[in-house]
């Protein structure tokens, strides 16, 4: 993501990256929900949930611990299964 490559330009702002990284996926999830006009069928629900788990995966992968890595992988796996 572009935000990752801009991070060295702002030393001491690593916590801000935790907030910025999942924003594009969260906005995409919100847009998908708006496009459905609030009337989600089962496929649209699965698609929106898949995007939401992708957002979780982005958030977890920002962390540097082994647990964050595992949680990020599991989140992306669940998201891809939902697609």
PDB file of N, CA and C in Angstrom:
ATOM      1  N   UNK A   1       0.834  -1.179   0.000  1.00  0.00           N
ATOM      2  CA  UNK A   1       0.000   0.000   0.000  1.00  0.00           C
ATOM      3  C   UNK A   1       0.879   1.243   0.000  1.00  0.00           C
ATOM      4  N   UNK A   2       0.378   2.292  -0.565  1.00  0.00           N
ATOM      5  CA  UNK A   2       1.128   3.541  -0.642  1.00  0.00           C
ATOM      6  C   UNK A   2       1.452   4.085   0.734  1.00  0.00           C
ATOM      7  N   UNK A   3       0.529   3.919   1.671  1.00  0.00           N
ATOM      8  CA  UNK A   3       0.767   4.451   3.017  1.00  0.00           C
ATOM      9  C   UNK A   3       1.999   3.828   3.649  1.00  0.00           C
ATOM     10  N   UNK A   4       2.273   2.576   3.351  1.00  0.00           N
ATOM     11  CA  UNK A   4       3.445   1.900   3.902  1.00  0.00           C
ATOM     12  C   UNK A   4       4.726   2.548   3.383  1.00  0.00           C
ATOM     13  N   UNK A   5       4.736   2.909   2.108  1.00  0.00           N
ATOM     14  CA  UNK A   5       5.931   3.496   1.508  1.00  0.00           C
ATOM     15  C   UNK A   5       6.147   4.948   1.938  1.00  0.00           C
ATOM     16  N   UNK A   6       5.092   5.609   2.366  1.00  0.00           N
ATOM     17  CA  UNK A   6       5.217   6.981   2.854  1.00  0.00           C
ATOM     18  C   UNK A   6       5.607   7.046   4.328  1.00  0.00           C
ATOM     19  N   UNK A   7       5.487   5.934   5.038  1.00  0.00           N
ATOM     20  CA  UNK A   7       5.746   5.915   6.480  1.00  0.00           C
ATOM     21  C   UNK A   7       7.125   6.428   6.867  1.00  0.00           C
ATOM     22  N   UNK A   8       8.221   6.069   6.166  1.00  0.00           N
ATOM     23  CA  UNK A   8       9.539   6.589   6.568  1.00  0.00           C
ATOM     24  C   UNK A   8       9.639   8.113   6.506  1.00  0.00           C
ATOM     25  N   UNK A   9       8.791   8.751   5.732  1.00  0.00           N
ATOM     26  CA  UNK A   9       8.826  10.208   5.640  1.00  0.00           C
ATOM     27  C   UNK A   9       8.272  10.880   6.894  1.00  0.00           C
ATOM     28  N   UNK A  10       7.600  10.100   7.733  1.00  0.00           N
ATOM     29  CA  UNK A  10       6.992  10.636   8.953  1.00  0.00           C
ATOM     30  C   UNK A  10       7.439   9.815  10.160  1.00  0.00           C
ATOM     31  N   UNK A  11       8.691   9.974  10.579  1.00  0.00           N
ATOM     32  CA  UNK A  11       9.177   9.182  11.717  1.00  0.00           C
ATOM     33  C   UNK A  11       8.369   9.473  12.981  1.00  0.00           C
ATOM     34  N   UNK A  12       8.144   8.419  13.761  1.00  0.00           N
ATOM     35  CA  UNK A  12       7.391   8.550  14.995  1.00  0.00           C
ATOM     36  C   UNK A  12       5.887   8.503  14.795  1.00  0.00           C
ATOM     37  N   UNK A  13       5.430   8.272  13.576  1.00  0.00           N
ATOM     38  CA  UNK A  13       3.999   8.249  13.274  1.00  0.00           C
ATOM     39  C   UNK A  13       3.508   6.834  12.954  1.00  0.00           C
ATOM     40  N   UNK A  14       4.185   5.812  13.489  1.00  0.00           N
ATOM     41  CA  UNK A  14       3.828   4.430  13.178  1.00  0.00           C
ATOM     42  C   UNK A  14       2.405   4.097  13.627  1.00  0.00           C
ATOM     43  N   UNK A  15       1.969   4.688  14.747  1.00  0.00           N
ATOM     44  CA  UNK A  15       0.616   4.410  15.236  1.00  0.00           C
ATOM     45  C   UNK A  15      -0.441   4.916  14.262  1.00  0.00           C
ATOM     46  N   UNK A  16      -0.123   5.991  13.570  1.00  0.00           N
ATOM     47  CA  UNK A  16      -1.046   6.517  12.572  1.00  0.00           C
ATOM     48  C   UNK A  16      -1.254   5.505  11.448  1.00  0.00           C
ATOM     49  N   UNK A  17      -0.222   4.745  11.139  1.00  0.00           N
ATOM     50  CA  UNK A  17      -0.317   3.726  10.092  1.00  0.00           C
ATOM     51  C   UNK A  17      -1.357   2.669  10.442  1.00  0.00           C
ATOM     52  N   UNK A  18      -1.478   2.329  11.744  1.00  0.00           N
ATOM     53  CA  UNK A  18      -2.495   1.366  12.170  1.00  0.00           C
ATOM     54  C   UNK A  18      -3.896   1.841  11.794  1.00  0.00           C
ATOM     55  N   UNK A  19      -4.102   3.138  11.848  1.00  0.00           N
ATOM     56  CA  UNK A  19      -5.407   3.681  11.513  1.00  0.00           C
ATOM     57  C   UNK A  19      -5.601   3.842  10.010  1.00  0.00           C
ATOM     58  N   UNK A  20      -4.537   4.217   9.305  1.00  0.00           N
ATOM     59  CA  UNK A  20      -4.656   4.508   7.877  1.00  0.00           C
ATOM     60  C   UNK A  20      -4.746   3.237   7.030  1.00  0.00           C
ATOM     61  N   UNK A  21      -4.020   2.205   7.380  1.00  0.00           N
ATOM     62  CA  UNK A  21      -3.918   0.998   6.546  1.00  0.00           C
ATOM     63  C   UNK A  21      -5.270   0.370   6.220  1.00  0.00           C
ATOM     64  N   UNK A  22      -6.178   0.153   7.192  1.00  0.00           N
ATOM     65  CA  UNK A  22      -7.440  -0.506   6.846  1.00  0.00           C
ATOM     66  C   UNK A  22      -8.503   0.415   6.241  1.00  0.00           C
ATOM     67  N   UNK A  23      -8.252   1.713   6.155  1.00  0.00           N
ATOM     68  CA  UNK A  23      -9.283   2.635   5.674  1.00  0.00           C
ATOM     69  C   UNK A  23      -9.752   2.336   4.247  1.00  0.00           C
ATOM     70  N   UNK A  24      -8.877   2.083   3.261  1.00  0.00           N
ATOM     71  CA  UNK A  24      -9.390   1.812   1.906  1.00  0.00           C
ATOM     72  C   UNK A  24     -10.334   0.617   1.844  1.00  0.00           C
ATOM     73  N   UNK A  25     -10.018  -0.451   2.542  1.00  0.00           N
ATOM     74  CA  UNK A  25     -10.884  -1.627   2.527  1.00  0.00           C
ATOM     75  C   UNK A  25     -12.196  -1.341   3.257  1.00  0.00           C
ATOM     76  N   UNK A  26     -12.120  -0.580   4.345  1.00  0.00           N
ATOM     77  CA  UNK A  26     -13.339  -0.219   5.066  1.00  0.00           C
ATOM     78  C   UNK A  26     -14.251   0.645   4.186  1.00  0.00           C
ATOM     79  N   UNK A  27     -13.662   1.573   3.436  1.00  0.00           N
ATOM     80  CA  UNK A  27     -14.459   2.411   2.532  1.00  0.00           C
ATOM     81  C   UNK A  27     -15.072   1.588   1.406  1.00  0.00           C
ATOM     82  N   UNK A  28     -14.322   0.630   0.901  1.00  0.00           N
ATOM     83  CA  UNK A  28     -14.848  -0.250  -0.146  1.00  0.00           C
ATOM     84  C   UNK A  28     -16.009  -1.086   0.382  1.00  0.00           C
ATOM     85  N   UNK A  29     -15.897  -1.568   1.613  1.00  0.00           N
ATOM     86  CA  UNK A  29     -16.983  -2.331   2.233  1.00  0.00           C
ATOM     87  C   UNK A  29     -18.223  -1.452   2.378  1.00  0.00           C
ATOM     88  N   UNK A  30     -18.018  -0.239   2.841  1.00  0.00           N
ATOM     89  CA  UNK A  30     -19.135   0.685   2.997  1.00  0.00           C
ATOM     90  C   UNK A  30     -19.792   0.987   1.653  1.00  0.00           C
ATOM     91  N   UNK A  31     -18.984   1.188   0.627  1.00  0.00           N
ATOM     92  CA  UNK A  31     -19.518   1.468  -0.715  1.00  0.00           C
ATOM     93  C   UNK A  31     -20.337   0.284  -1.238  1.00  0.00           C
ATOM     94  N   UNK A  32     -19.854  -0.929  -1.011  1.00  0.00           N
ATOM     95  CA  UNK A  32     -20.603  -2.118  -1.443  1.00  0.00           C
ATOM     96  C   UNK A  32     -21.949  -2.183  -0.739  1.00  0.00           C
ATOM     97  N   UNK A  33     -21.958  -1.841   0.547  1.00  0.00           N
ATOM     98  CA  UNK A  33     -23.217  -1.831   1.290  1.00  0.00           C
ATOM     99  C   UNK A  33     -24.159  -0.763   0.735  1.00  0.00           C
ATOM    100  N   UNK A  34     -23.635   0.428   0.452  1.00  0.00           N
ATOM    101  CA  UNK A  34     -24.474   1.497  -0.091  1.00  0.00           C
ATOM    102  C   UNK A  34     -25.040   1.129  -1.458  1.00  0.00           C
ATOM    103  N   UNK A  35     -24.243   0.453  -2.266  1.00  0.00           N
ATOM    104  CA  UNK A  35     -24.710   0.037  -3.594  1.00  0.00           C
ATOM    105  C   UNK A  35     -25.871  -0.942  -3.493  1.00  0.00           C
ATOM    106  N   UNK A  36     -25.922  -1.709  -2.409  1.00  0.00           N
ATOM    107  CA  UNK A  36     -27.009  -2.672  -2.237  1.00  0.00           C
ATOM    108  C   UNK A  36     -28.271  -1.989  -1.728  1.00  0.00           C
ATOM    109  N   UNK A  37     -28.157  -0.701  -1.386  1.00  0.00           N
ATOM    110  CA  UNK A  37     -29.262   0.097  -0.855  1.00  0.00           C
ATOM    111  C   UNK A  37     -29.835  -0.509   0.429  1.00  0.00           C
ATOM    112  N   UNK A  38     -28.984  -1.175   1.187  1.00  0.00           N
ATOM    113  CA  UNK A  38     -29.403  -1.730   2.466  1.00  0.00           C
ATOM    114  C   UNK A  38     -30.185  -3.023   2.384  1.00  0.00           C
ATOM    115  N   UNK A  39     -30.435  -3.514   1.172  1.00  0.00           N
ATOM    116  CA  UNK A  39     -31.171  -4.768   0.994  1.00  0.00           C
ATOM    117  C   UNK A  39     -30.207  -5.834   0.501  1.00  0.00           C
ATOM    118  N   UNK A  40     -29.561  -6.481   1.438  1.00  0.00           N
ATOM    119  CA  UNK A  40     -28.528  -7.452   1.090  1.00  0.00           C
ATOM    120  C   UNK A  40     -29.121  -8.837   0.925  1.00  0.00           C
ATOM    121  N   UNK A  41     -28.794  -9.490  -0.183  1.00  0.00           N
ATOM    122  CA  UNK A  41     -29.132 -10.905  -0.296  1.00  0.00           C
ATOM    123  C   UNK A  41     -27.922 -11.705   0.190  1.00  0.00           C
ATOM    124  N   UNK A  42     -28.004 -13.006   0.148  1.00  0.00           N
ATOM    125  CA  UNK A  42     -26.946 -13.831   0.748  1.00  0.00           C
ATOM    126  C   UNK A  42     -25.588 -13.628   0.076  1.00  0.00           C
ATOM    127  N   UNK A  43     -25.552 -13.433  -1.218  1.00  0.00           N
ATOM    128  CA  UNK A  43     -24.276 -13.233  -1.912  1.00  0.00           C
ATOM    129  C   UNK A  43     -23.677 -11.883  -1.534  1.00  0.00           C
ATOM    130  N   UNK A  44     -24.497 -10.848  -1.465  1.00  0.00           N
ATOM    131  CA  UNK A  44     -23.988  -9.534  -1.084  1.00  0.00           C
ATOM    132  C   UNK A  44     -23.508  -9.516   0.367  1.00  0.00           C
ATOM    133  N   UNK A  45     -24.196 -10.240   1.237  1.00  0.00           N
ATOM    134  CA  UNK A  45     -23.758 -10.343   2.632  1.00  0.00           C
ATOM    135  C   UNK A  45     -22.388 -11.003   2.691  1.00  0.00           C
ATOM    136  N   UNK A  46     -22.224 -12.104   1.963  1.00  0.00           N
ATOM    137  CA  UNK A  46     -20.924 -12.790   1.954  1.00  0.00           C
ATOM    138  C   UNK A  46     -19.835 -11.893   1.387  1.00  0.00           C
ATOM    139  N   UNK A  47     -20.147 -11.145   0.339  1.00  0.00           N
ATOM    140  CA  UNK A  47     -19.162 -10.244  -0.270  1.00  0.00           C
ATOM    141  C   UNK A  47     -18.748  -9.162   0.725  1.00  0.00           C
ATOM    142  N   UNK A  48     -19.720  -8.528   1.378  1.00  0.00           N
ATOM    143  CA  UNK A  48     -19.413  -7.474   2.355  1.00  0.00           C
ATOM    144  C   UNK A  48     -18.634  -8.035   3.544  1.00  0.00           C
ATOM    145  N   UNK A  49     -18.997  -9.226   3.999  1.00  0.00           N
ATOM    146  CA  UNK A  49     -18.244  -9.852   5.092  1.00  0.00           C
ATOM    147  C   UNK A  49     -16.824 -10.194   4.656  1.00  0.00           C
ATOM    148  N   UNK A  50     -16.670 -10.645   3.413  1.00  0.00           N
ATOM    149  CA  UNK A  50     -15.333 -10.923   2.888  1.00  0.00           C
ATOM    150  C   UNK A  50     -14.467  -9.671   2.880  1.00  0.00           C
ATOM    151  N   UNK A  51     -15.049  -8.551   2.461  1.00  0.00           N
ATOM    152  CA  UNK A  51     -14.315  -7.285   2.490  1.00  0.00           C
ATOM    153  C   UNK A  51     -13.981  -6.870   3.920  1.00  0.00           C
ATOM    154  N   UNK A  52     -14.922  -7.079   4.829  1.00  0.00           N
ATOM    155  CA  UNK A  52     -14.693  -6.721   6.228  1.00  0.00           C
ATOM    156  C   UNK A  52     -13.550  -7.544   6.825  1.00  0.00           C
ATOM    157  N   UNK A  53     -13.512  -8.841   6.527  1.00  0.00           N
ATOM    158  CA  UNK A  53     -12.407  -9.662   7.016  1.00  0.00           C
ATOM    159  C   UNK A  53     -11.087  -9.255   6.369  1.00  0.00           C
ATOM    160  N   UNK A  54     -11.117  -8.759   5.117  1.00  0.00           N
ATOM    161  CA  UNK A  54      -9.915  -8.215   4.501  1.00  0.00           C
ATOM    162  C   UNK A  54      -9.427  -6.983   5.250  1.00  0.00           C
ATOM    163  N   UNK A  55     -10.368  -6.184   5.728  1.00  0.00           N
ATOM    164  CA  UNK A  55     -10.022  -5.009   6.534  1.00  0.00           C
ATOM    165  C   UNK A  55      -9.354  -5.448   7.838  1.00  0.00           C
ATOM    166  N   UNK A  56      -9.919  -6.482   8.475  1.00  0.00           N
ATOM    167  CA  UNK A  56      -9.300  -7.025   9.693  1.00  0.00           C
ATOM    168  C   UNK A  56      -7.892  -7.533   9.396  1.00  0.00           C
ATOM    169  N   UNK A  57      -7.737  -8.232   8.259  1.00  0.00           N
ATOM    170  CA  UNK A  57      -6.426  -8.747   7.877  1.00  0.00           C
ATOM    171  C   UNK A  57      -5.410  -7.632   7.700  1.00  0.00           C
ATOM    172  N   UNK A  58      -5.827  -6.541   7.053  1.00  0.00           N
ATOM    173  CA  UNK A  58      -4.934  -5.385   6.906  1.00  0.00           C
ATOM    174  C   UNK A  58      -4.510  -4.854   8.267  1.00  0.00           C
ATOM    175  N   UNK A  59      -5.463  -4.733   9.182  1.00  0.00           N
ATOM    176  CA  UNK A  59      -5.167  -4.207  10.509  1.00  0.00           C
ATOM    177  C   UNK A  59      -4.172  -5.108  11.250  1.00  0.00           C
ATOM    178  N   UNK A  60      -4.430  -6.420  11.229  1.00  0.00           N
ATOM    179  CA  UNK A  60      -3.562  -7.334  11.968  1.00  0.00           C
ATOM    180  C   UNK A  60      -2.155  -7.402  11.380  1.00  0.00           C
ATOM    181  N   UNK A  61      -2.040  -7.321  10.059  1.00  0.00           N
ATOM    182  CA  UNK A  61      -0.722  -7.454   9.436  1.00  0.00           C
ATOM    183  C   UNK A  61       0.168  -6.234   9.636  1.00  0.00           C
ATOM    184  N   UNK A  62      -0.384  -5.150  10.136  1.00  0.00           N
ATOM    185  CA  UNK A  62       0.437  -3.994  10.453  1.00  0.00           C
ATOM    186  C   UNK A  62       1.332  -4.310  11.644  1.00  0.00           C
ATOM    187  N   UNK A  63       0.824  -5.104  12.577  1.00  0.00           N
ATOM    188  CA  UNK A  63       1.618  -5.476  13.750  1.00  0.00           C
ATOM    189  C   UNK A  63       2.789  -6.364  13.376  1.00  0.00           C
ATOM    190  N   UNK A  64       3.759  -6.394  14.228  1.00  0.00           N
ATOM    191  CA  UNK A  64       4.975  -7.140  13.916  1.00  0.00           C
ATOM    192  C   UNK A  64       5.100  -8.448  14.682  1.00  0.00           C
ATOM    193  N   UNK A  65       4.108  -8.795  15.481  1.00  0.00           N
ATOM    194  CA  UNK A  65       4.216 -10.032  16.259  1.00  0.00           C
ATOM    195  C   UNK A  65       3.753 -11.229  15.436  1.00  0.00           C
ATOM    196  N   UNK A  66       4.155 -12.388  15.901  1.00  0.00           N
ATOM    197  CA  UNK A  66       3.753 -13.632  15.242  1.00  0.00           C
ATOM    198  C   UNK A  66       2.240 -13.817  15.329  1.00  0.00           C
ATOM    199  N   UNK A  67       1.648 -13.438  16.472  1.00  0.00           N
ATOM    200  CA  UNK A  67       0.199 -13.559  16.648  1.00  0.00           C
ATOM    201  C   UNK A  67      -0.540 -12.668  15.654  1.00  0.00           C
ATOM    202  N   UNK A  68      -0.068 -11.440  15.458  1.00  0.00           N
ATOM    203  CA  UNK A  68      -0.697 -10.561  14.471  1.00  0.00           C
ATOM    204  C   UNK A  68      -0.624 -11.152  13.076  1.00  0.00           C
ATOM    205  N   UNK A  69       0.507 -11.761  12.746  1.00  0.00           N
ATOM    206  CA  UNK A  69       0.667 -12.391  11.434  1.00  0.00           C
ATOM    207  C   UNK A  69      -0.341 -13.520  11.245  1.00  0.00           C
ATOM    208  N   UNK A  70      -0.473 -14.365  12.260  1.00  0.00           N
ATOM    209  CA  UNK A  70      -1.427 -15.495  12.184  1.00  0.00           C
ATOM    210  C   UNK A  70      -2.852 -14.965  12.070  1.00  0.00           C
ATOM    211  N   UNK A  71      -3.206 -13.976  12.898  1.00  0.00           N
ATOM    212  CA  UNK A  71      -4.559 -13.416  12.849  1.00  0.00           C
ATOM    213  C   UNK A  71      -4.834 -12.763  11.495  1.00  0.00           C
ATOM    214  N   UNK A  72      -3.829 -12.106  10.918  1.00  0.00           N
ATOM    215  CA  UNK A  72      -3.986 -11.524   9.592  1.00  0.00           C
ATOM    216  C   UNK A  72      -4.217 -12.583   8.530  1.00  0.00           C
ATOM    217  N   UNK A  73      -3.446 -13.658   8.579  1.00  0.00           N
ATOM    218  CA  UNK A  73      -3.622 -14.745   7.612  1.00  0.00           C
ATOM    219  C   UNK A  73      -4.994 -15.384   7.730  1.00  0.00           C
ATOM    220  N   UNK A  74      -5.413 -15.639   8.970  1.00  0.00           N
ATOM    221  CA  UNK A  74      -6.730 -16.256   9.194  1.00  0.00           C
ATOM    222  C   UNK A  74      -7.844 -15.318   8.705  1.00  0.00           C
ATOM    223  N   UNK A  75      -7.699 -14.027   8.957  1.00  0.00           N
ATOM    224  CA  UNK A  75      -8.706 -13.065   8.496  1.00  0.00           C
ATOM    225  C   UNK A  75      -8.811 -13.068   6.972  1.00  0.00           C
ATOM    226  N   UNK A  76      -7.671 -13.048   6.296  1.00  0.00           N
ATOM    227  CA  UNK A  76      -7.696 -13.082   4.834  1.00  0.00           C
ATOM    228  C   UNK A  76      -8.251 -14.412   4.314  1.00  0.00           C
ATOM    229  N   UNK A  77      -7.934 -15.505   4.989  1.00  0.00           N
ATOM    230  CA  UNK A  77      -8.476 -16.806   4.572  1.00  0.00           C
ATOM    231  C   UNK A  77      -9.994 -16.810   4.680  1.00  0.00           C
ATOM    232  N   UNK A  78     -10.518 -16.350   5.806  1.00  0.00           N
ATOM    233  CA  UNK A  78     -11.970 -16.303   5.990  1.00  0.00           C
ATOM    234  C   UNK A  78     -12.601 -15.390   4.930  1.00  0.00           C
ATOM    235  N   UNK A  79     -11.963 -14.242   4.694  1.00  0.00           N
ATOM    236  CA  UNK A  79     -12.471 -13.327   3.673  1.00  0.00           C
ATOM    237  C   UNK A  79     -12.529 -13.966   2.296  1.00  0.00           C
ATOM    238  N   UNK A  80     -11.479 -14.683   1.922  1.00  0.00           N
ATOM    239  CA  UNK A  80     -11.459 -15.328   0.600  1.00  0.00           C
ATOM    240  C   UNK A  80     -12.464 -16.466   0.514  1.00  0.00           C
ATOM    241  N   UNK A  81     -12.674 -17.166   1.601  1.00  0.00           N
ATOM    242  CA  UNK A  81     -13.699 -18.222   1.599  1.00  0.00           C
ATOM    243  C   UNK A  81     -15.094 -17.625   1.452  1.00  0.00           C
ATOM    244  N   UNK A  82     -15.305 -16.472   2.044  1.00  0.00           N
ATOM    245  CA  UNK A  82     -16.599 -15.813   1.920  1.00  0.00           C
ATOM    246  C   UNK A  82     -16.864 -15.296   0.508  1.00  0.00           C
ATOM    247  N   UNK A  83     -15.796 -14.924  -0.215  1.00  0.00           N
ATOM    248  CA  UNK A  83     -15.987 -14.453  -1.602  1.00  0.00           C
ATOM    249  C   UNK A  83     -16.524 -15.591  -2.439  1.00  0.00           C
TER     250      UNK A  83
END
